[in-house]
Amino acid sequence: MKIVVLTGAGISAESGVPTFRDADGLWEGHRVEEVATPEAYDMAPSTVHRFYDARRSALLMVQPNAAHHALARLEEALGDDLLVVTQNIDDLHERAGSRRVLHMHGELLSALCRACDGRVRWDSDLVDLPPCPGCGVTELRPDVVWFGEIPYGMDRISVELARADLFVSIGNSGAVYPAAGFVQQALRYGARTLELNLEPSDGTPWFHEARHGRASELVPHWVEELLGTAQSAS
Ligand SMILES: [Zn+2]
């Protein structure tokens, strides 16, 4: 059975990954849309760097939770038959042990060079404009997909959705496109669809089944259920 799992902010929230938005939805007085666009980066690169530098260092303070670990166990059992597509830019899936992870919105721990298009693993600050290890030019930007940019891996995701027998959405609001459209794509190709989310989402009507509660409880339970079934069927 081929499974595509889409994860979103809800799975990382339980690890305490800060959202860097205050009660007004602002970061240091800026709307997040104002520090997460190519235009913002062109106009005020140091502001944008400080925003992502703060998020990158905050990542070191959090740990994967039971939901991340359960997905890693599922990958151990299914291998290439499981793909985790994540909208999250943290590395909590990888730290839990997942290897087949597609970061459609990029990664905090990666820097992208605007001069040579090279990517490099990056775990320190970018605000001081360090030179690119590849070409030496000081044009490193966060390797994250900003508003107005095309998410990574869309062609591969379409292929995987077409092949999937089961599509599972974990911790997604169902309001952010293109990810919010994946459930409809999977349905068109005949997949069964399951939502695991804290509360009903905008996308809930599209799922064959929806379970609502904490990801750290729902995901391990679902994985055990699936692996139990797989064993008794063999
Ligand atoms: Zn470079």
mmCIF file of N, CA and C in Angstrom, residues 68-193:
data_model
loop_
_atom_site.group_PDB
_atom_site.id
_atom_site.type_symbol
_atom_site.label_atom_id
_atom_site.label_comp_id
_atom_site.label_asym_id
_atom_site.label_seq_id
_atom_site.Cartn_x
_atom_site.Cartn_y
_atom_site.Cartn_z
ATOM 1 N N HIS A 68 5.833 12.673 15.267
ATOM 2 C CA HIS A 68 6.993 12.541 14.371
ATOM 3 C C HIS A 68 7.602 11.136 14.479
ATOM 4 N N HIS A 69 7.728 10.658 15.722
ATOM 5 C CA HIS A 69 8.342 9.343 15.917
ATOM 6 C C HIS A 69 7.487 8.229 15.304
ATOM 7 N N ALA A 70 6.168 8.372 15.400
ATOM 8 C CA ALA A 70 5.283 7.347 14.832
ATOM 9 C C ALA A 70 5.435 7.288 13.313
ATOM 10 N N LEU A 71 5.583 8.447 12.661
ATOM 11 C CA LEU A 71 5.754 8.456 11.203
ATOM 12 C C LEU A 71 7.094 7.837 10.807
ATOM 13 N N ALA A 72 8.123 8.023 11.645
ATOM 14 C CA ALA A 72 9.416 7.383 11.374
ATOM 15 C C ALA A 72 9.284 5.861 11.490
ATOM 16 N N ARG A 73 8.508 5.395 12.481
ATOM 17 C CA ARG A 73 8.271 3.941 12.609
ATOM 18 C C ARG A 73 7.536 3.407 11.392
ATOM 19 N N LEU A 74 6.588 4.186 10.907
ATOM 20 C CA LEU A 74 5.826 3.761 9.728
ATOM 21 C C LEU A 74 6.748 3.649 8.510
ATOM 22 N N GLU A 75 7.674 4.588 8.387
ATOM 23 C CA GLU A 75 8.618 4.528 7.262
ATOM 24 C C GLU A 75 9.523 3.306 7.374
ATOM 25 N N GLU A 76 9.908 2.967 8.597
ATOM 26 C CA GLU A 76 10.727 1.763 8.801
ATOM 27 C C GLU A 76 10.004 0.532 8.262
ATOM 28 N N ALA A 77 8.677 0.505 8.446
ATOM 29 C CA ALA A 77 7.895 -0.657 8.011
ATOM 30 C C ALA A 77 7.596 -0.615 6.512
ATOM 31 N N LEU A 78 7.365 0.573 5.971
ATOM 32 C CA LEU A 78 6.887 0.676 4.582
ATOM 33 C C LEU A 78 7.972 1.045 3.579
ATOM 34 N N GLY A 79 9.065 1.620 4.049
ATOM 35 C CA GLY A 79 10.140 2.021 3.132
ATOM 36 C C GLY A 79 9.644 3.004 2.093
ATOM 37 N N ASP A 80 9.924 2.685 0.818
ATOM 38 C CA ASP A 80 9.582 3.603 -0.274
ATOM 39 C C ASP A 80 8.079 3.759 -0.495
ATOM 40 N N ASP A 81 7.277 2.948 0.172
ATOM 41 C CA ASP A 81 5.832 3.079 0.008
ATOM 42 C C ASP A 81 5.244 4.219 0.842
ATOM 43 N N LEU A 82 6.086 4.876 1.619
ATOM 44 C CA LEU A 82 5.616 6.050 2.373
ATOM 45 C C LEU A 82 6.424 7.277 1.969
ATOM 46 N N LEU A 83 5.704 8.355 1.664
ATOM 47 C CA LEU A 83 6.374 9.644 1.468
ATOM 48 C C LEU A 83 5.718 10.660 2.398
ATOM 49 N N VAL A 84 6.536 11.362 3.165
ATOM 50 C CA VAL A 84 6.030 12.459 3.988
ATOM 51 C C VAL A 84 6.310 13.758 3.243
ATOM 52 N N VAL A 85 5.249 14.449 2.860
ATOM 53 C CA VAL A 85 5.363 15.786 2.289
ATOM 54 C C VAL A 85 5.065 16.740 3.429
ATOM 55 N N THR A 86 5.966 17.657 3.716
ATOM 56 C CA THR A 86 5.698 18.561 4.830
ATOM 57 C C THR A 86 5.711 20.018 4.381
ATOM 58 N N GLN A 87 4.800 20.785 4.999
ATOM 59 C CA GLN A 87 4.806 22.236 4.783
ATOM 60 C C GLN A 87 5.709 22.916 5.810
ATOM 61 N N ASN A 88 6.194 22.112 6.768
ATOM 62 C CA ASN A 88 7.010 22.691 7.833
ATOM 63 C C ASN A 88 8.456 22.855 7.369
ATOM 64 N N ILE A 89 9.095 23.905 7.863
ATOM 65 C CA ILE A 89 10.484 24.148 7.482
ATOM 66 C C ILE A 89 11.448 23.706 8.583
ATOM 67 N N ASP A 90 10.900 23.138 9.668
ATOM 68 C CA ASP A 90 11.775 22.603 10.717
ATOM 69 C C ASP A 90 12.289 21.216 10.299
ATOM 70 N N ASP A 91 13.195 20.656 11.112
ATOM 71 C CA ASP A 91 13.792 19.357 10.774
ATOM 72 C C ASP A 91 13.332 18.257 11.737
ATOM 73 N N LEU A 92 12.133 18.413 12.315
ATOM 74 C CA LEU A 92 11.696 17.473 13.344
ATOM 75 C C LEU A 92 11.407 16.077 12.781
ATOM 76 N N HIS A 93 10.931 15.976 11.543
ATOM 77 C CA HIS A 93 10.747 14.642 10.944
ATOM 78 C C HIS A 93 12.093 13.926 10.843
ATOM 79 N N GLU A 94 13.093 14.633 10.354
ATOM 80 C CA GLU A 94 14.415 14.022 10.181
ATOM 81 C C GLU A 94 15.009 13.628 11.530
ATOM 82 N N ARG A 95 14.837 14.507 12.530
ATOM 83 C CA ARG A 95 15.414 14.172 13.834
ATOM 84 C C ARG A 95 14.709 12.983 14.477
ATOM 85 N N ALA A 96 13.450 12.743 14.089
ATOM 86 C CA ALA A 96 12.739 11.565 14.599
ATOM 87 C C ALA A 96 13.166 10.302 13.852
ATOM 88 N N GLY A 97 13.851 10.469 12.718
ATOM 89 C CA GLY A 97 14.336 9.304 11.982
ATOM 90 C C GLY A 97 13.770 9.138 10.585
ATOM 91 N N SER A 98 12.851 10.016 10.160
ATOM 92 C CA SER A 98 12.301 9.920 8.804
ATOM 93 C C SER A 98 13.370 10.321 7.784
ATOM 94 N N ARG A 99 13.424 9.617 6.683
ATOM 95 C CA ARG A 99 14.386 9.910 5.623
ATOM 96 C C ARG A 99 13.704 10.338 4.327
ATOM 97 N N ARG A 100 12.491 9.832 4.111
ATOM 98 C CA ARG A 100 11.787 10.149 2.858
ATOM 99 C C ARG A 100 10.826 11.303 3.142
ATOM 100 N N VAL A 101 11.410 12.497 3.185
ATOM 101 C CA VAL A 101 10.653 13.707 3.530
ATOM 102 C C VAL A 101 10.853 14.734 2.424
ATOM 103 N N LEU A 102 9.753 15.271 1.924
ATOM 104 C CA LEU A 102 9.836 16.326 0.909
ATOM 105 C C LEU A 102 9.375 17.644 1.558
ATOM 106 N N HIS A 103 10.309 18.581 1.682
ATOM 107 C CA HIS A 103 9.998 19.872 2.293
ATOM 108 C C HIS A 103 9.510 20.838 1.213
ATOM 109 N N MET A 104 8.195 20.872 1.010
ATOM 110 C CA MET A 104 7.677 21.680 -0.106
ATOM 111 C C MET A 104 7.880 23.176 0.107
ATOM 112 N N HIS A 105 8.051 23.610 1.356
ATOM 113 C CA HIS A 105 8.298 25.031 1.621
ATOM 114 C C HIS A 105 9.743 25.306 2.025
ATOM 115 N N GLY A 106 10.639 24.362 1.735
ATOM 116 C CA GLY A 106 12.051 24.559 2.041
ATOM 117 C C GLY A 106 12.389 24.202 3.475
ATOM 118 N N GLU A 107 13.610 24.550 3.865
ATOM 119 C CA GLU A 107 14.119 24.146 5.175
ATOM 120 C C GLU A 107 14.879 25.283 5.841
ATOM 121 N N LEU A 108 14.610 25.459 7.136
ATOM 122 C CA LEU A 108 15.339 26.470 7.910
ATOM 123 C C LEU A 108 16.825 26.176 7.951
ATOM 124 N N LEU A 109 17.173 24.888 7.963
ATOM 125 C CA LEU A 109 18.582 24.510 8.107
ATOM 126 C C LEU A 109 19.268 24.357 6.758
ATOM 127 N N SER A 110 18.818 25.150 5.791
ATOM 128 C CA SER A 110 19.454 25.144 4.482
ATOM 129 C C SER A 110 19.534 26.588 4.005
ATOM 130 N N ALA A 111 20.626 26.901 3.332
ATOM 131 C CA ALA A 111 20.765 28.231 2.729
ATOM 132 C C ALA A 111 20.889 28.062 1.225
ATOM 133 N N LEU A 112 20.324 29.028 0.513
ATOM 134 C CA LEU A 112 20.321 28.993 -0.953
ATOM 135 C C LEU A 112 21.118 30.192 -1.450
ATOM 136 N N CYS A 113 22.066 29.935 -2.354
ATOM 137 C CA CYS A 113 22.907 31.024 -2.875
ATOM 138 C C CYS A 113 22.257 31.637 -4.114
ATOM 139 N N ARG A 114 22.013 32.932 -4.071
ATOM 140 C CA ARG A 114 21.384 33.607 -5.215
ATOM 141 C C ARG A 114 22.377 33.818 -6.352
ATOM 142 N N ALA A 115 23.665 33.632 -6.069
ATOM 143 C CA ALA A 115 24.663 33.814 -7.126
ATOM 144 C C ALA A 115 24.861 32.536 -7.931
ATOM 145 N N CYS A 116 25.024 31.392 -7.233
ATOM 146 C CA CYS A 116 25.348 30.144 -7.951
ATOM 147 C C CYS A 116 24.229 29.110 -7.876
ATOM 148 N N ASP A 117 23.096 29.442 -7.212
ATOM 149 C CA ASP A 117 21.967 28.517 -7.049
ATOM 150 C C ASP A 117 22.322 27.292 -6.214
ATOM 151 N N GLY A 118 23.477 27.329 -5.559
ATOM 152 C CA GLY A 118 23.861 26.195 -4.714
ATOM 153 C C GLY A 118 23.071 26.194 -3.412
ATOM 154 N N ARG A 119 22.914 24.991 -2.837
ATOM 155 C CA ARG A 119 22.270 24.850 -1.533
ATOM 156 C C ARG A 119 23.301 24.299 -0.565
ATOM 157 N N VAL A 120 23.271 24.795 0.659
ATOM 158 C CA VAL A 120 24.215 24.309 1.648
ATOM 159 C C VAL A 120 23.510 24.170 2.990
ATOM 160 N N ARG A 121 23.839 23.098 3.709
ATOM 161 C CA ARG A 121 23.305 22.898 5.054
ATOM 162 C C ARG A 121 23.765 24.076 5.911
ATOM 163 N N TRP A 122 22.826 24.698 6.641
ATOM 164 C CA TRP A 122 23.161 25.919 7.366
ATOM 165 C C TRP A 122 22.485 25.923 8.739
ATOM 166 N N ASP A 123 23.277 25.990 9.821
ATOM 167 C CA ASP A 123 22.638 26.006 11.138
ATOM 168 C C ASP A 123 23.004 27.233 11.968
ATOM 169 N N SER A 124 23.681 28.211 11.352
ATOM 170 C CA SER A 124 23.985 29.435 12.094
ATOM 171 C C SER A 124 23.267 30.626 11.447
ATOM 172 N N ASP A 125 23.653 31.836 11.818
ATOM 173 C CA ASP A 125 22.951 33.025 11.323
ATOM 174 C C ASP A 125 23.367 33.398 9.890
ATOM 175 N N LEU A 126 22.476 34.120 9.225
ATOM 176 C CA LEU A 126 22.780 34.629 7.879
ATOM 177 C C LEU A 126 22.865 36.156 7.853
ATOM 178 N N VAL A 127 22.483 36.802 8.974
ATOM 179 C CA VAL A 127 22.372 38.265 8.971
ATOM 180 C C VAL A 127 23.720 38.946 8.727
ATOM 181 N N ASP A 128 24.811 38.278 9.083
ATOM 182 C CA ASP A 128 26.141 38.867 8.868
ATOM 183 C C ASP A 128 26.666 38.660 7.452
ATOM 184 N N LEU A 129 25.815 38.117 6.577
ATOM 185 C CA LEU A 129 26.159 37.910 5.173
ATOM 186 C C LEU A 129 27.443 37.098 4.978
ATOM 187 N N PRO A 130 27.425 35.869 5.473
ATOM 188 C CA PRO A 130 28.595 35.002 5.269
ATOM 189 C C PRO A 130 28.721 34.635 3.791
ATOM 190 N N PRO A 131 29.947 34.380 3.324
ATOM 191 C CA PRO A 131 30.122 34.006 1.916
ATOM 192 C C PRO A 131 29.602 32.596 1.640
ATOM 193 N N CYS A 132 29.125 32.382 0.427
ATOM 194 C CA CYS A 132 28.687 31.049 -0.002
ATOM 195 C C CYS A 132 29.900 30.124 -0.030
ATOM 196 N N PRO A 133 29.809 28.946 0.611
ATOM 197 C CA PRO A 133 30.938 28.012 0.594
ATOM 198 C C PRO A 133 31.264 27.534 -0.824
ATOM 199 N N GLY A 134 30.288 27.629 -1.721
ATOM 200 C CA GLY A 134 30.504 27.162 -3.082
ATOM 201 C C GLY A 134 31.221 28.186 -3.955
ATOM 202 N N CYS A 135 30.729 29.435 -3.974
ATOM 203 C CA CYS A 135 31.249 30.419 -4.925
ATOM 204 C C CYS A 135 31.882 31.626 -4.254
ATOM 205 N N GLY A 136 31.715 31.756 -2.928
ATOM 206 C CA GLY A 136 32.375 32.856 -2.218
ATOM 207 C C GLY A 136 31.626 34.174 -2.229
ATOM 208 N N VAL A 137 30.504 34.237 -2.980
ATOM 209 C CA VAL A 137 29.731 35.473 -3.048
ATOM 210 C C VAL A 137 28.812 35.562 -1.818
ATOM 211 N N THR A 138 28.568 36.774 -1.320
ATOM 212 C CA THR A 138 27.738 36.928 -0.119
ATOM 213 C C THR A 138 26.275 37.115 -0.505
ATOM 214 N N GLU A 139 25.699 36.059 -1.094
ATOM 215 C CA GLU A 139 24.300 36.121 -1.552
ATOM 216 C C GLU A 139 23.491 34.960 -1.000
ATOM 217 N N LEU A 140 23.795 34.524 0.219
ATOM 218 C CA LEU A 140 23.036 33.408 0.792
ATOM 219 C C LEU A 140 21.716 33.911 1.369
ATOM 220 N N ARG A 141 20.625 33.255 1.002
ATOM 221 C CA ARG A 141 19.307 33.563 1.555
ATOM 222 C C ARG A 141 18.753 32.289 2.210
ATOM 223 N N PRO A 142 17.758 32.459 3.092
ATOM 224 C CA PRO A 142 17.119 31.257 3.646
ATOM 225 C C PRO A 142 16.547 30.411 2.507
ATOM 226 N N ASP A 143 16.742 29.105 2.589
ATOM 227 C CA ASP A 143 16.237 28.202 1.550
ATOM 228 C C ASP A 143 14.792 27.821 1.873
ATOM 229 N N VAL A 144 13.956 28.848 1.949
ATOM 230 C CA VAL A 144 12.541 28.642 2.232
ATOM 231 C C VAL A 144 11.732 29.271 1.101
ATOM 232 N N VAL A 145 10.531 28.721 0.897
ATOM 233 C CA VAL A 145 9.675 29.217 -0.183
ATOM 234 C C VAL A 145 8.847 30.375 0.363
ATOM 235 N N TRP A 146 9.042 31.540 -0.217
ATOM 236 C CA TRP A 146 8.329 32.719 0.239
ATOM 237 C C TRP A 146 7.009 32.897 -0.500
ATOM 238 N N PHE A 147 6.150 33.761 0.060
ATOM 239 C CA PHE A 147 4.884 34.096 -0.609
ATOM 240 C C PHE A 147 5.202 34.561 -2.030
ATOM 241 N N GLY A 148 4.495 34.009 -2.987
ATOM 242 C CA GLY A 148 4.723 34.390 -4.375
ATOM 243 C C GLY A 148 5.725 33.491 -5.078
ATOM 244 N N GLU A 149 6.386 32.582 -4.350
ATOM 245 C CA GLU A 149 7.320 31.644 -4.967
ATOM 246 C C GLU A 149 6.647 30.272 -5.102
ATOM 247 N N ILE A 150 7.173 29.475 -6.021
ATOM 248 C CA ILE A 150 6.559 28.164 -6.282
ATOM 249 C C ILE A 150 7.131 27.137 -5.310
ATOM 250 N N PRO A 151 6.254 26.396 -4.612
ATOM 251 C CA PRO A 151 6.747 25.367 -3.686
ATOM 252 C C PRO A 151 7.633 24.338 -4.401
ATOM 253 N N TYR A 152 8.489 23.718 -3.642
ATOM 254 C CA TYR A 152 9.392 22.698 -4.174
ATOM 255 C C TYR A 152 8.647 21.388 -4.418
ATOM 256 N N GLY A 153 9.098 20.665 -5.439
ATOM 257 C CA GLY A 153 8.680 19.268 -5.613
ATOM 258 C C GLY A 153 7.270 19.050 -6.102
ATOM 259 N N MET A 154 6.635 20.071 -6.690
ATOM 260 C CA MET A 154 5.220 19.928 -7.062
ATOM 261 C C MET A 154 4.992 18.812 -8.089
ATOM 262 N N ASP A 155 5.912 18.648 -9.045
ATOM 263 C CA ASP A 155 5.745 17.585 -10.043
ATOM 264 C C ASP A 155 5.789 16.216 -9.377
ATOM 265 N N ARG A 156 6.767 16.043 -8.505
ATOM 266 C CA ARG A 156 6.903 14.746 -7.815
ATOM 267 C C ARG A 156 5.688 14.490 -6.923
ATOM 268 N N ILE A 157 5.216 15.534 -6.252
ATOM 269 C CA ILE A 157 4.056 15.359 -5.366
ATOM 270 C C ILE A 157 2.841 14.896 -6.175
ATOM 271 N N SER A 158 2.645 15.489 -7.351
ATOM 272 C CA SER A 158 1.505 15.077 -8.196
ATOM 273 C C SER A 158 1.604 13.610 -8.566
ATOM 274 N N VAL A 159 2.803 13.173 -8.929
ATOM 275 C CA VAL A 159 3.001 11.767 -9.300
ATOM 276 C C VAL A 159 2.709 10.869 -8.102
ATOM 277 N N GLU A 160 3.221 11.245 -6.942
ATOM 278 C CA GLU A 160 3.030 10.411 -5.744
ATOM 279 C C GLU A 160 1.555 10.362 -5.326
ATOM 280 N N LEU A 161 0.851 11.490 -5.489
ATOM 281 C CA LEU A 161 -0.575 11.512 -5.142
ATOM 282 C C LEU A 161 -1.368 10.601 -6.085
ATOM 283 N N ALA A 162 -0.952 10.585 -7.357
ATOM 284 C CA ALA A 162 -1.651 9.744 -8.338
ATOM 285 C C ALA A 162 -1.454 8.266 -8.030
ATOM 286 N N ARG A 163 -0.330 7.927 -7.430
ATOM 287 C CA ARG A 163 -0.026 6.520 -7.128
ATOM 288 C C ARG A 163 -0.534 6.079 -5.761
ATOM 289 N N ALA A 164 -0.926 7.060 -4.929
ATOM 290 C CA ALA A 164 -1.224 6.738 -3.525
ATOM 291 C C ALA A 164 -2.512 5.932 -3.377
ATOM 292 N N ASP A 165 -2.489 4.964 -2.476
ATOM 293 C CA ASP A 165 -3.703 4.262 -2.077
ATOM 294 C C ASP A 165 -4.375 4.985 -0.913
ATOM 295 N N LEU A 166 -3.550 5.703 -0.153
ATOM 296 C CA LEU A 166 -4.062 6.402 1.027
ATOM 297 C C LEU A 166 -3.356 7.749 1.147
ATOM 298 N N PHE A 167 -4.143 8.796 1.351
ATOM 299 C CA PHE A 167 -3.601 10.137 1.582
ATOM 300 C C PHE A 167 -4.028 10.564 2.982
ATOM 301 N N VAL A 168 -3.044 10.965 3.784
ATOM 302 C CA VAL A 168 -3.336 11.339 5.168
ATOM 303 C C VAL A 168 -2.842 12.751 5.420
ATOM 304 N N SER A 169 -3.723 13.606 5.888
ATOM 305 C CA SER A 169 -3.371 14.990 6.201
ATOM 306 C C SER A 169 -3.276 15.135 7.713
ATOM 307 N N ILE A 170 -2.106 15.574 8.195
ATOM 308 C CA ILE A 170 -1.883 15.677 9.645
ATOM 309 C C ILE A 170 -1.539 17.118 10.028
ATOM 310 N N GLY A 171 -2.377 17.725 10.869
ATOM 311 C CA GLY A 171 -2.058 19.051 11.385
ATOM 312 C C GLY A 171 -2.089 20.162 10.356
ATOM 313 N N ASN A 172 -3.005 20.059 9.404
ATOM 314 C CA ASN A 172 -3.135 21.088 8.368
ATOM 315 C C ASN A 172 -4.460 21.831 8.512
ATOM 316 N N SER A 173 -4.410 23.139 8.279
ATOM 317 C CA SER A 173 -5.622 23.948 8.371
ATOM 318 C C SER A 173 -6.537 23.727 7.170
ATOM 319 N N GLY A 174 -5.959 23.202 6.085
ATOM 320 C CA GLY A 174 -6.755 23.000 4.875
ATOM 321 C C GLY A 174 -7.064 24.303 4.158
ATOM 322 N N ALA A 175 -6.364 25.372 4.549
ATOM 323 C CA ALA A 175 -6.656 26.684 3.967
ATOM 324 C C ALA A 175 -5.516 27.202 3.096
ATOM 325 N N VAL A 176 -4.350 26.560 3.157
ATOM 326 C CA VAL A 176 -3.181 27.077 2.437
ATOM 327 C C VAL A 176 -2.951 26.261 1.167
ATOM 328 N N TYR A 177 -3.126 26.913 0.039
ATOM 329 C CA TYR A 177 -2.889 26.251 -1.246
ATOM 330 C C TYR A 177 -1.435 26.433 -1.642
ATOM 331 N N PRO A 178 -0.832 25.522 -2.437
ATOM 332 C CA PRO A 178 -1.493 24.393 -3.106
ATOM 333 C C PRO A 178 -1.742 23.167 -2.230
ATOM 334 N N ALA A 179 -1.150 23.102 -1.030
ATOM 335 C CA ALA A 179 -1.265 21.875 -0.230
ATOM 336 C C ALA A 179 -2.725 21.516 0.060
ATOM 337 N N ALA A 180 -3.569 22.534 0.226
ATOM 338 C CA ALA A 180 -4.972 22.278 0.552
ATOM 339 C C ALA A 180 -5.681 21.532 -0.578
ATOM 340 N N GLY A 181 -5.118 21.574 -1.785
ATOM 341 C CA GLY A 181 -5.733 20.890 -2.922
ATOM 342 C C GLY A 181 -5.288 19.445 -3.092
ATOM 343 N N PHE A 182 -4.305 19.004 -2.297
ATOM 344 C CA PHE A 182 -3.774 17.644 -2.475
ATOM 345 C C PHE A 182 -4.843 16.577 -2.230
ATOM 346 N N VAL A 183 -5.728 16.840 -1.272
ATOM 347 C CA VAL A 183 -6.740 15.821 -0.964
ATOM 348 C C VAL A 183 -7.645 15.582 -2.176
ATOM 349 N N GLN A 184 -7.979 16.662 -2.894
ATOM 350 C CA GLN A 184 -8.838 16.507 -4.067
ATOM 351 C C GLN A 184 -8.106 15.780 -5.185
ATOM 352 N N GLN A 185 -6.803 16.082 -5.309
ATOM 353 C CA GLN A 185 -5.987 15.389 -6.309
ATOM 354 C C GLN A 185 -5.949 13.888 -6.002
ATOM 355 N N ALA A 186 -5.708 13.553 -4.738
ATOM 356 C CA ALA A 186 -5.629 12.143 -4.341
ATOM 357 C C ALA A 186 -6.963 11.436 -4.584
ATOM 358 N N LEU A 187 -8.057 12.119 -4.275
ATOM 359 C CA LEU A 187 -9.393 11.548 -4.476
ATOM 360 C C LEU A 187 -9.644 11.234 -5.942
ATOM 361 N N ARG A 188 -9.222 12.167 -6.803
ATOM 362 C CA ARG A 188 -9.439 11.983 -8.243
ATOM 363 C C ARG A 188 -8.801 10.696 -8.738
ATOM 364 N N TYR A 189 -7.670 10.339 -8.120
ATOM 365 C CA TYR A 189 -6.966 9.126 -8.541
ATOM 366 C C TYR A 189 -7.365 7.913 -7.720
ATOM 367 N N GLY A 190 -8.395 8.071 -6.917
ATOM 368 C CA GLY A 190 -8.954 6.897 -6.246
ATOM 369 C C GLY A 190 -8.386 6.554 -4.890
ATOM 370 N N ALA A 191 -7.602 7.448 -4.297
ATOM 371 C CA ALA A 191 -7.049 7.151 -2.974
ATOM 372 C C ALA A 191 -8.123 7.286 -1.900
ATOM 373 N N ARG A 192 -7.928 6.539 -0.813
ATOM 374 C CA ARG A 192 -8.717 6.783 0.378
ATOM 375 C C ARG A 192 -8.082 7.969 1.091
ATOM 376 N N THR A 193 -8.878 8.775 1.806
ATOM 377 C CA THR A 193 -8.334 9.986 2.418
ATOM 378 C C THR A 193 -8.710 10.063 3.894
#
